[in-house]
Amino acid sequence: MSAVRTQREEVERSLASGDVRKALELSQALLALDPVNAESLTLRAAALMADDKPDAAVDLLLAAASVDASPRVLGTLAMCQVAASDLSAAVKTFRAVLAERPEDFVCRLAYAESLENLGKADEALPEYFHAVNAAQRQGRWLSDASTGPAMRERVKRAMDVIDDGRLGMFERALQPHIDAFGPDSMARVSKALQVYLGAQAEPARDPRQRPKFFWMPDVPATPFFDGGQFAWYPVLEAATSAIQEELGEVLEGSSKLEPFLQIDSKQMEEEYLAGDAQSRSWDAFFFYRHGKHFDDTRATCPKTSSILAQLPLTHIAGHAPEVLFSVLAPQTHIKPHYGVTNTRVVTHLPLMIPEGDCRLVVGGVEHPWQEGRCVTFDDTFLHEAWNRTGQRRVVLILDTWNPHLTAEECIALKALVESIGDFNRRAHVQ
């Protein structure tokens, strides 16, 4: 085996130095020594590719893949199939590689290019987006300095395809609403889309406000809202006792609660929660999460569910509403953080508020909860909450549209955000 290993190293050196003739000679001799080994077949295929013979390289790599169908061999095969202009075969091979190595951004970029060249631009777009995002998460393709010279033009073109493709896609999602309601009524939504995509510079905003996902410019910056802006407050507040009764049943069966953060590591939890690492907790009983309704909650809390059905919750598939009993353990601090969008606002109905230092802070303004008294705020402002008492704190949390939006804007935003969410899921991007 030492002779085979030495011969492989000689082939690799010849390829690295650009001596194609020698690489061809040595790789042919290597196959005489080691005719069925995938690594030797792959080196011979590399020499054939360097000699501009992709069809012959593909034949060898198909043989190599029959022995070793590893991502390394299949990835090389796919690249050779592209060079041989067999894009349909390349696409199938790329899919097999990416099933094993989904974050292989170079392979995914070539896959996207192949789809596009096959006339499948709609399929290619999320793959381009996935490739660039995967690379940038790993510190690559952020600039010329972090992009290899051989890849720079391809990466820049991919970014242009992404920019043009996403803009066109989301503008098509918005267009029916522009047609229905008129361009003036959709001006703020259109501007928000341009800002979201980076096609327009972000206007100045309140420095306390930092939306993590989607920001609607020209909407008044309002940390806390006046209760008179929500006609449904009296309905919800009048049901406080009934909701508290059902909350008591939930708390008695504590197995119905789950961690709000869904984080296993106490170290990662440190980013979000402060307090005694052994006893701190932020638990939840969900009625909705990311827009998904949990049917079993209706049986557990029928009165609360009936009240929720009367409220104008923000319904966006895959995104909203988020409705839950939020249970904050004694001596637990939810650290300062930002929400995702100012197009919807968060309401708390306080249900169990212990005496002592237990409050909400939004945009630097403190608010002590009062049982049965709703409070609504824009969580894209820096906000935090703490319970520095010896008992649990529980509030009902729910999402509704920002009252500064028009009904027409809400309709358009629902369609637009669902379109964005659908695309991001296709691109496997959070």
Tab-separated table of N, CA, C and O in Angstrom, residues 214-319:
chain	number	residue	atom	x	y	z
A	214	PHE	N	-38.660	42.480	10.870
A	214	PHE	CA	-39.324	43.341	9.889
A	214	PHE	C	-39.763	44.627	10.570
A	214	PHE	O	-40.489	44.595	11.566
A	215	TRP	N	-39.319	45.746	10.006
A	215	TRP	CA	-39.638	47.048	10.597
A	215	TRP	C	-40.466	47.876	9.627
A	215	TRP	O	-40.147	47.972	8.447
A	216	MET	N	-41.534	48.450	10.149
A	216	MET	CA	-42.426	49.295	9.371
A	216	MET	C	-42.069	50.757	9.659
A	216	MET	O	-42.398	51.291	10.722
A	217	PRO	N	-41.355	51.438	8.743
A	217	PRO	CA	-41.046	52.851	8.965
A	217	PRO	C	-42.330	53.697	8.989
A	217	PRO	O	-43.368	53.286	8.479
A	218	ASP	N	-42.210	54.848	9.562
A	218	ASP	CA	-43.291	55.833	9.595
A	218	ASP	C	-44.454	55.425	10.502
A	218	ASP	O	-45.481	56.111	10.541
A	219	VAL	N	-44.305	54.328	11.217
A	219	VAL	CA	-45.274	53.976	12.256
A	219	VAL	C	-44.796	54.632	13.548
A	219	VAL	O	-43.629	54.480	13.920
A	220	PRO	N	-45.617	55.387	14.229
A	220	PRO	CA	-45.171	56.094	15.434
A	220	PRO	C	-44.487	55.158	16.430
A	220	PRO	O	-44.981	54.054	16.709
A	221	ALA	N	-43.347	55.583	16.913
A	221	ALA	CA	-42.594	54.797	17.894
A	221	ALA	C	-43.289	54.911	19.247
A	221	ALA	O	-43.290	55.977	19.871
A	222	THR	N	-43.886	53.819	19.700
A	222	THR	CA	-44.728	53.848	20.893
A	222	THR	C	-44.356	52.687	21.807
A	222	THR	O	-44.767	51.544	21.572
A	223	PRO	N	-43.564	52.922	22.851
A	223	PRO	CA	-43.215	51.808	23.746
A	223	PRO	C	-44.444	51.186	24.414
A	223	PRO	O	-44.673	49.985	24.321
A	224	PHE	N	-45.262	52.022	25.094
A	224	PHE	CA	-46.500	51.569	25.715
A	224	PHE	C	-47.686	52.257	25.029
A	224	PHE	O	-47.609	53.437	24.674
A	225	PHE	N	-48.787	51.532	24.889
A	225	PHE	CA	-49.976	52.063	24.219
A	225	PHE	C	-51.063	52.393	25.235
A	225	PHE	O	-51.195	51.726	26.273
A	226	ASP	N	-51.855	53.373	24.883
A	226	ASP	CA	-53.006	53.736	25.702
A	226	ASP	C	-54.086	52.668	25.534
A	226	ASP	O	-54.398	52.252	24.417
A	227	GLY	N	-54.658	52.235	26.645
A	227	GLY	CA	-55.672	51.185	26.593
A	227	GLY	C	-56.877	51.548	25.754
A	227	GLY	O	-57.566	50.659	25.222
A	228	GLY	N	-57.154	52.851	25.613
A	228	GLY	CA	-58.300	53.269	24.824
A	228	GLY	C	-58.175	52.953	23.351
A	228	GLY	O	-59.162	53.043	22.608
A	229	GLN	N	-56.959	52.541	22.892
A	229	GLN	CA	-56.762	52.187	21.488
A	229	GLN	C	-57.235	50.763	21.181
A	229	GLN	O	-57.232	50.356	20.020
A	230	PHE	N	-57.660	50.034	22.219
A	230	PHE	CA	-58.041	48.638	22.036
A	230	PHE	C	-59.465	48.423	22.557
A	230	PHE	O	-59.679	48.281	23.765
A	231	ALA	N	-60.405	48.385	21.634
A	231	ALA	CA	-61.816	48.281	22.014
A	231	ALA	C	-62.131	46.971	22.721
A	231	ALA	O	-63.156	46.868	23.415
A	232	TRP	N	-61.272	45.985	22.583
A	232	TRP	CA	-61.527	44.653	23.159
A	232	TRP	C	-60.987	44.500	24.584
A	232	TRP	O	-61.198	43.472	25.223
A	233	TYR	N	-60.287	45.505	25.112
A	233	TYR	CA	-59.778	45.420	26.482
A	233	TYR	C	-60.864	45.014	27.482
A	233	TYR	O	-60.657	44.123	28.318
A	234	PRO	N	-62.032	45.668	27.476
A	234	PRO	CA	-63.042	45.331	28.478
A	234	PRO	C	-63.468	43.865	28.431
A	234	PRO	O	-63.734	43.260	29.485
A	235	VAL	N	-63.537	43.301	27.230
A	235	VAL	CA	-63.930	41.886	27.097
A	235	VAL	C	-62.914	40.992	27.792
A	235	VAL	O	-63.263	40.070	28.549
A	236	LEU	N	-61.631	41.253	27.525
A	236	LEU	CA	-60.579	40.414	28.106
A	236	LEU	C	-60.468	40.633	29.611
A	236	LEU	O	-60.393	39.666	30.388
A	237	GLU	N	-60.477	41.873	30.044
A	237	GLU	CA	-60.320	42.142	31.472
A	237	GLU	C	-61.495	41.608	32.285
A	237	GLU	O	-61.307	41.119	33.412
A	238	ALA	N	-62.709	41.640	31.710
A	238	ALA	CA	-63.884	41.128	32.421
A	238	ALA	C	-63.810	39.622	32.634
A	238	ALA	O	-64.470	39.077	33.536
A	239	ALA	N	-63.001	38.947	31.820
A	239	ALA	CA	-62.877	37.479	31.918
A	239	ALA	C	-61.740	37.049	32.829
A	239	ALA	O	-61.436	35.859	32.924
A	240	THR	N	-61.114	37.993	33.520
A	240	THR	CA	-59.927	37.671	34.318
A	240	THR	C	-60.175	36.537	35.296
A	240	THR	O	-59.388	35.584	35.391
A	241	SER	N	-61.270	36.594	36.034
A	241	SER	CA	-61.533	35.560	37.055
A	241	SER	C	-61.677	34.178	36.425
A	241	SER	O	-61.129	33.181	36.939
A	242	ALA	N	-62.399	34.098	35.312
A	242	ALA	CA	-62.582	32.810	34.641
A	242	ALA	C	-61.251	32.270	34.124
A	242	ALA	O	-60.970	31.068	34.210
A	243	ILE	N	-60.437	33.172	33.605
A	243	ILE	CA	-59.123	32.748	33.088
A	243	ILE	C	-58.224	32.312	34.242
A	243	ILE	O	-57.513	31.303	34.152
A	244	GLN	N	-58.276	33.037	35.367
A	244	GLN	CA	-57.472	32.657	36.533
A	244	GLN	C	-57.863	31.278	37.048
A	244	GLN	O	-57.011	30.490	37.470
A	245	GLU	N	-59.151	30.983	37.001
A	245	GLU	CA	-59.612	29.664	37.456
A	245	GLU	C	-59.001	28.559	36.603
A	245	GLU	O	-58.518	27.546	37.121
A	246	GLU	N	-59.018	28.741	35.291
A	246	GLU	CA	-58.444	27.718	34.411
A	246	GLU	C	-56.926	27.683	34.530
A	246	GLU	O	-56.316	26.610	34.441
A	247	LEU	N	-56.304	28.837	34.765
A	247	LEU	CA	-54.861	28.863	34.996
A	247	LEU	C	-54.513	28.006	36.212
A	247	LEU	O	-53.519	27.260	36.192
A	248	GLY	N	-55.318	28.093	37.264
A	248	GLY	CA	-55.066	27.290	38.463
A	248	GLY	C	-55.028	25.808	38.151
A	248	GLY	O	-54.171	25.068	38.669
A	249	GLU	N	-55.933	25.358	37.280
A	249	GLU	CA	-55.941	23.935	36.895
A	249	GLU	C	-54.695	23.576	36.105
A	249	GLU	O	-54.141	22.475	36.255
A	250	VAL	N	-54.230	24.503	35.262
A	250	VAL	CA	-53.005	24.252	34.496
A	250	VAL	C	-51.810	24.140	35.440
A	250	VAL	O	-50.970	23.247	35.304
A	251	LEU	N	-51.731	25.041	36.407
A	251	LEU	CA	-50.593	25.031	37.313
A	251	LEU	C	-50.598	23.812	38.226
A	251	LEU	O	-49.524	23.324	38.626
A	252	GLU	N	-51.780	23.297	38.546
A	252	GLU	CA	-51.853	22.079	39.361
A	252	GLU	C	-51.277	20.899	38.597
A	252	GLU	O	-50.633	20.026	39.180
A	253	GLY	N	-51.527	20.864	37.288
A	253	GLY	CA	-50.938	19.815	36.450
A	253	GLY	C	-49.708	20.374	35.764
A	253	GLY	O	-49.731	20.681	34.570
A	254	SER	N	-48.620	20.552	36.510
A	254	SER	CA	-47.452	21.273	36.006
A	254	SER	C	-46.815	20.614	34.789
A	254	SER	O	-46.031	21.238	34.075
A	255	SER	N	-47.154	19.341	34.515
A	255	SER	CA	-46.596	18.670	33.339
A	255	SER	C	-47.076	19.328	32.050
A	255	SER	O	-46.510	19.111	30.979
A	256	LYS	N	-48.151	20.143	32.156
A	256	LYS	CA	-48.662	20.829	30.965
A	256	LYS	C	-47.801	22.031	30.587
A	256	LYS	O	-47.943	22.576	29.495
A	257	LEU	N	-46.926	22.458	31.482
A	257	LEU	CA	-46.042	23.574	31.187
A	257	LEU	C	-44.795	23.088	30.455
A	257	LEU	O	-44.371	21.946	30.616
A	258	GLU	N	-44.212	23.977	29.657
A	258	GLU	CA	-42.961	23.668	28.965
A	258	GLU	C	-42.081	24.909	28.988
A	258	GLU	O	-42.575	26.035	29.095
A	259	PRO	N	-40.767	24.726	28.891
A	259	PRO	CA	-39.886	25.895	28.874
A	259	PRO	C	-40.189	26.793	27.681
A	259	PRO	O	-40.316	26.306	26.559
A	260	PHE	N	-40.320	28.068	27.915
A	260	PHE	CA	-40.593	28.987	26.820
A	260	PHE	C	-39.442	29.015	25.829
A	260	PHE	O	-39.638	29.089	24.624
A	261	LEU	N	-38.208	28.963	26.324
A	261	LEU	CA	-37.038	29.148	25.467
A	261	LEU	C	-36.612	27.893	24.714
A	261	LEU	O	-35.871	27.970	23.742
A	262	GLN	N	-37.040	26.719	25.151
A	262	GLN	CA	-36.654	25.474	24.488
A	262	GLN	C	-35.134	25.352	24.363
A	262	GLN	O	-34.591	25.006	23.311
A	263	ILE	N	-34.424	25.647	25.441
A	263	ILE	CA	-32.964	25.572	25.470
A	263	ILE	C	-32.552	24.551	26.527
A	263	ILE	O	-32.973	24.638	27.674
A	264	ASP	N	-31.724	23.580	26.128
A	264	ASP	CA	-31.294	22.543	27.063
A	264	ASP	C	-30.104	22.989	27.911
A	264	ASP	O	-29.954	22.601	29.054
A	265	SER	N	-29.232	23.807	27.337
A	265	SER	CA	-27.994	24.186	27.999
A	265	SER	C	-28.207	25.359	28.956
A	265	SER	O	-28.716	26.412	28.562
A	266	LYS	N	-27.819	25.186	30.196
A	266	LYS	CA	-27.894	26.280	31.168
A	266	LYS	C	-26.975	27.428	30.757
A	266	LYS	O	-27.265	28.598	31.014
A	267	GLN	N	-25.868	27.093	30.093
A	267	GLN	CA	-24.945	28.131	29.653
A	267	GLN	C	-25.590	29.014	28.588
A	267	GLN	O	-25.486	30.237	28.620
A	268	MET	N	-26.298	28.390	27.623
A	268	MET	CA	-26.992	29.172	26.605
A	268	MET	C	-28.140	29.965	27.213
A	268	MET	O	-28.439	31.078	26.789
A	269	GLU	N	-28.756	29.377	28.232
A	269	GLU	CA	-29.870	30.042	28.902
A	269	GLU	C	-29.424	31.351	29.557
A	269	GLU	O	-30.218	32.293	29.708
A	270	GLU	N	-28.129	31.424	29.895
A	270	GLU	CA	-27.581	32.627	30.523
A	270	GLU	C	-27.786	33.863	29.656
A	270	GLU	O	-27.846	34.979	30.153
A	271	GLU	N	-27.863	33.683	28.339
A	271	GLU	CA	-28.047	34.819	27.444
A	271	GLU	C	-29.420	35.469	27.630
A	271	GLU	O	-29.610	36.632	27.281
A	272	TYR	N	-30.376	34.690	28.138
A	272	TYR	CA	-31.758	35.159	28.206
A	272	TYR	C	-32.259	35.372	29.626
A	272	TYR	O	-33.102	36.243	29.855
A	273	LEU	N	-31.784	34.557	30.566
A	273	LEU	CA	-32.325	34.600	31.922
A	273	LEU	C	-31.231	34.828	32.950
A	273	LEU	O	-30.111	34.332	32.803
A	274	ALA	N	-31.582	35.573	33.989
A	274	ALA	CA	-30.695	35.752	35.137
A	274	ALA	C	-31.412	35.221	36.371
A	274	ALA	O	-32.636	35.081	36.389
A	275	GLY	N	-30.620	34.945	37.404
A	275	GLY	CA	-31.176	34.375	38.630
A	275	GLY	C	-30.429	33.106	38.964
A	275	GLY	O	-29.478	32.716	38.287
A	276	ASP	N	-30.855	32.445	40.015
A	276	ASP	CA	-30.235	31.192	40.425
A	276	ASP	C	-30.370	30.167	39.308
A	276	ASP	O	-31.485	29.802	38.915
A	277	ALA	N	-29.256	29.673	38.806
A	277	ALA	CA	-29.280	28.754	37.668
A	277	ALA	C	-30.050	27.477	37.964
A	277	ALA	O	-30.535	26.812	37.046
A	278	GLN	N	-30.182	27.117	39.227
A	278	GLN	CA	-30.877	25.887	39.583
A	278	GLN	C	-32.392	26.070	39.677
A	278	GLN	O	-33.149	25.115	39.486
A	279	SER	N	-32.847	27.283	39.983
A	279	SER	CA	-34.280	27.463	40.230
A	279	SER	C	-34.968	28.414	39.260
A	279	SER	O	-36.194	28.433	39.183
A	280	ARG	N	-34.195	29.203	38.536
A	280	ARG	CA	-34.821	30.155	37.607
A	280	ARG	C	-35.540	29.383	36.507
A	280	ARG	O	-35.097	28.304	36.072
A	281	SER	N	-36.635	29.941	36.028
A	281	SER	CA	-37.325	29.324	34.895
A	281	SER	C	-38.336	30.300	34.312
A	281	SER	O	-38.854	31.176	35.007
A	282	TRP	N	-38.570	30.103	33.032
A	282	TRP	CA	-39.593	30.848	32.302
A	282	TRP	C	-40.393	29.797	31.539
A	282	TRP	O	-39.950	29.294	30.519
A	283	ASP	N	-41.529	29.440	32.086
A	283	ASP	CA	-42.332	28.356	31.524
A	283	ASP	C	-43.564	28.906	30.814
A	283	ASP	O	-43.937	30.074	30.995
A	284	ALA	N	-44.194	28.046	30.033
A	284	ALA	CA	-45.324	28.496	29.224
A	284	ALA	C	-46.343	27.386	29.052
A	284	ALA	O	-46.016	26.193	29.040
A	285	PHE	N	-47.575	27.830	28.897
A	285	PHE	CA	-48.668	26.961	28.453
A	285	PHE	C	-49.224	27.630	27.204
A	285	PHE	O	-49.833	28.699	27.275
A	286	PHE	N	-48.975	27.013	26.054
A	286	PHE	CA	-49.274	27.664	24.787
A	286	PHE	C	-50.684	27.368	24.288
A	286	PHE	O	-51.116	26.206	24.245
A	287	PHE	N	-51.363	28.426	23.880
A	287	PHE	CA	-52.592	28.309	23.103
A	287	PHE	C	-52.256	28.366	21.614
A	287	PHE	O	-52.825	27.630	20.807
A	288	TYR	N	-51.332	29.251	21.256
A	288	TYR	CA	-50.790	29.348	19.894
A	288	TYR	C	-49.280	29.529	20.026
A	288	TYR	O	-48.800	30.205	20.943
A	289	ARG	N	-48.560	28.959	19.067
A	289	ARG	CA	-47.129	29.275	18.957
A	289	ARG	C	-46.763	29.337	17.483
A	289	ARG	O	-47.052	28.418	16.730
A	290	HIS	N	-46.118	30.442	17.094
A	290	HIS	CA	-45.744	30.672	15.692
A	290	HIS	C	-46.948	30.466	14.769
A	290	HIS	O	-46.822	29.923	13.670
A	291	GLY	N	-48.116	30.890	15.237
A	291	GLY	CA	-49.324	30.798	14.430
A	291	GLY	C	-50.040	29.467	14.501
A	291	GLY	O	-51.159	29.333	13.983
A	292	LYS	N	-49.433	28.463	15.130
A	292	LYS	CA	-50.062	27.138	15.222
A	292	LYS	C	-50.923	27.055	16.469
A	292	LYS	O	-50.468	27.360	17.580
A	293	HIS	N	-52.165	26.619	16.290
A	293	HIS	CA	-53.082	26.476	17.424
A	293	HIS	C	-52.988	25.071	17.986
A	293	HIS	O	-52.925	24.084	17.246
A	294	PHE	N	-52.970	24.967	19.305
A	294	PHE	CA	-52.908	23.671	19.972
A	294	PHE	C	-54.314	23.287	20.423
A	294	PHE	O	-54.865	23.871	21.363
A	295	ASP	N	-54.876	22.308	19.744
A	295	ASP	CA	-56.273	21.949	19.979
A	295	ASP	C	-56.546	21.483	21.404
A	295	ASP	O	-57.636	21.716	21.941
A	296	ASP	N	-55.570	20.814	22.032
A	296	ASP	CA	-55.833	20.270	23.371
A	296	ASP	C	-56.009	21.369	24.411
A	296	ASP	O	-56.565	21.136	25.484
A	297	THR	N	-55.553	22.594	24.107
A	297	THR	CA	-55.750	23.677	25.064
A	297	THR	C	-57.216	24.058	25.180
A	297	THR	O	-57.649	24.560	26.217
A	298	ARG	N	-57.971	23.831	24.115
A	298	ARG	CA	-59.406	24.161	24.159
A	298	ARG	C	-60.113	23.294	25.191
A	298	ARG	O	-60.998	23.759	25.918
A	299	ALA	N	-59.706	22.026	25.281
A	299	ALA	CA	-60.312	21.131	26.268
A	299	ALA	C	-59.863	21.484	27.680
A	299	ALA	O	-60.645	21.415	28.632
A	300	THR	N	-58.601	21.883	27.826
A	300	THR	CA	-58.069	22.221	29.145
A	300	THR	C	-58.590	23.564	29.637
A	300	THR	O	-58.905	23.721	30.831
A	301	CYS	N	-58.684	24.533	28.719
A	301	CYS	CA	-59.083	25.896	29.087
A	301	CYS	C	-60.181	26.391	28.143
A	301	CYS	O	-59.956	27.311	27.328
A	302	PRO	N	-61.386	25.835	28.232
A	302	PRO	CA	-62.442	26.207	27.283
A	302	PRO	C	-62.884	27.663	27.404
A	302	PRO	O	-63.173	28.300	26.398
A	303	LYS	N	-62.939	28.195	28.624
A	303	LYS	CA	-63.382	29.577	28.794
A	303	LYS	C	-62.348	30.552	28.228
A	303	LYS	O	-62.687	31.501	27.522
A	304	THR	N	-61.092	30.294	28.529
A	304	THR	CA	-60.035	31.157	27.992
A	304	THR	C	-60.013	31.083	26.474
A	304	THR	O	-59.884	32.108	25.791
A	305	SER	N	-60.147	29.884	25.936
A	305	SER	CA	-60.145	29.713	24.483
A	305	SER	C	-61.309	30.456	23.844
A	305	SER	O	-61.165	31.058	22.774
A	306	SER	N	-62.461	30.447	24.506
A	306	SER	CA	-63.635	31.145	23.986
A	306	SER	C	-63.398	32.656	23.969
A	306	SER	O	-63.768	33.341	23.005
A	307	ILE	N	-62.764	33.169	24.999
A	307	ILE	CA	-62.458	34.601	25.044
A	307	ILE	C	-61.455	34.960	23.946
A	307	ILE	O	-61.610	35.957	23.227
A	308	LEU	N	-60.424	34.143	23.799
A	308	LEU	CA	-59.410	34.418	22.776
A	308	LEU	C	-60.018	34.461	21.383
A	308	LEU	O	-59.586	35.232	20.522
A	309	ALA	N	-61.029	33.627	21.165
A	309	ALA	CA	-61.679	33.588	19.850
A	309	ALA	C	-62.399	34.900	19.524
A	309	ALA	O	-62.692	35.175	18.356
A	310	GLN	N	-62.656	35.708	20.535
A	310	GLN	CA	-63.343	36.992	20.327
A	310	GLN	C	-62.376	38.153	20.088
A	310	GLN	O	-62.803	39.267	19.796
A	311	LEU	N	-61.073	37.887	20.220
A	311	LEU	CA	-60.086	38.959	20.133
A	311	LEU	C	-59.478	39.036	18.735
A	311	LEU	O	-59.364	38.023	18.039
A	312	PRO	N	-59.057	40.223	18.298
A	312	PRO	CA	-58.474	40.393	16.961
A	312	PRO	C	-56.999	40.002	16.937
A	312	PRO	O	-56.110	40.834	16.688
A	313	LEU	N	-56.719	38.730	17.200
A	313	LEU	CA	-55.337	38.257	17.212
A	313	LEU	C	-54.711	38.412	15.827
A	313	LEU	O	-55.400	38.393	14.805
A	314	THR	N	-53.413	38.548	15.797
A	314	THR	CA	-52.685	38.669	14.533
A	314	THR	C	-52.468	37.273	13.960
A	314	THR	O	-51.693	36.492	14.512
A	315	HIS	N	-53.130	36.955	12.870
A	315	HIS	CA	-52.996	35.623	12.268
A	315	HIS	C	-52.132	35.700	11.015
A	315	HIS	O	-52.530	36.238	9.983
A	316	ILE	N	-50.916	35.181	11.121
A	316	ILE	CA	-49.980	35.096	10.004
A	316	ILE	C	-49.408	33.689	10.018
A	316	ILE	O	-48.723	33.302	10.982
A	317	ALA	N	-49.694	32.917	8.997
A	317	ALA	CA	-49.278	31.509	8.964
A	317	ALA	C	-47.774	31.379	9.202
A	317	ALA	O	-46.970	32.034	8.551
A	318	GLY	N	-47.429	30.519	10.159
A	318	GLY	CA	-46.028	30.283	10.464
A	318	GLY	C	-45.393	31.321	11.367
A	318	GLY	O	-44.235	31.171	11.773
A	319	HIS	N	-46.128	32.384	11.707
A	319	HIS	CA	-45.539	33.484	12.480
A	319	HIS	C	-46.354	33.880	13.705
A	319	HIS	O	-45.790	34.081	14.784
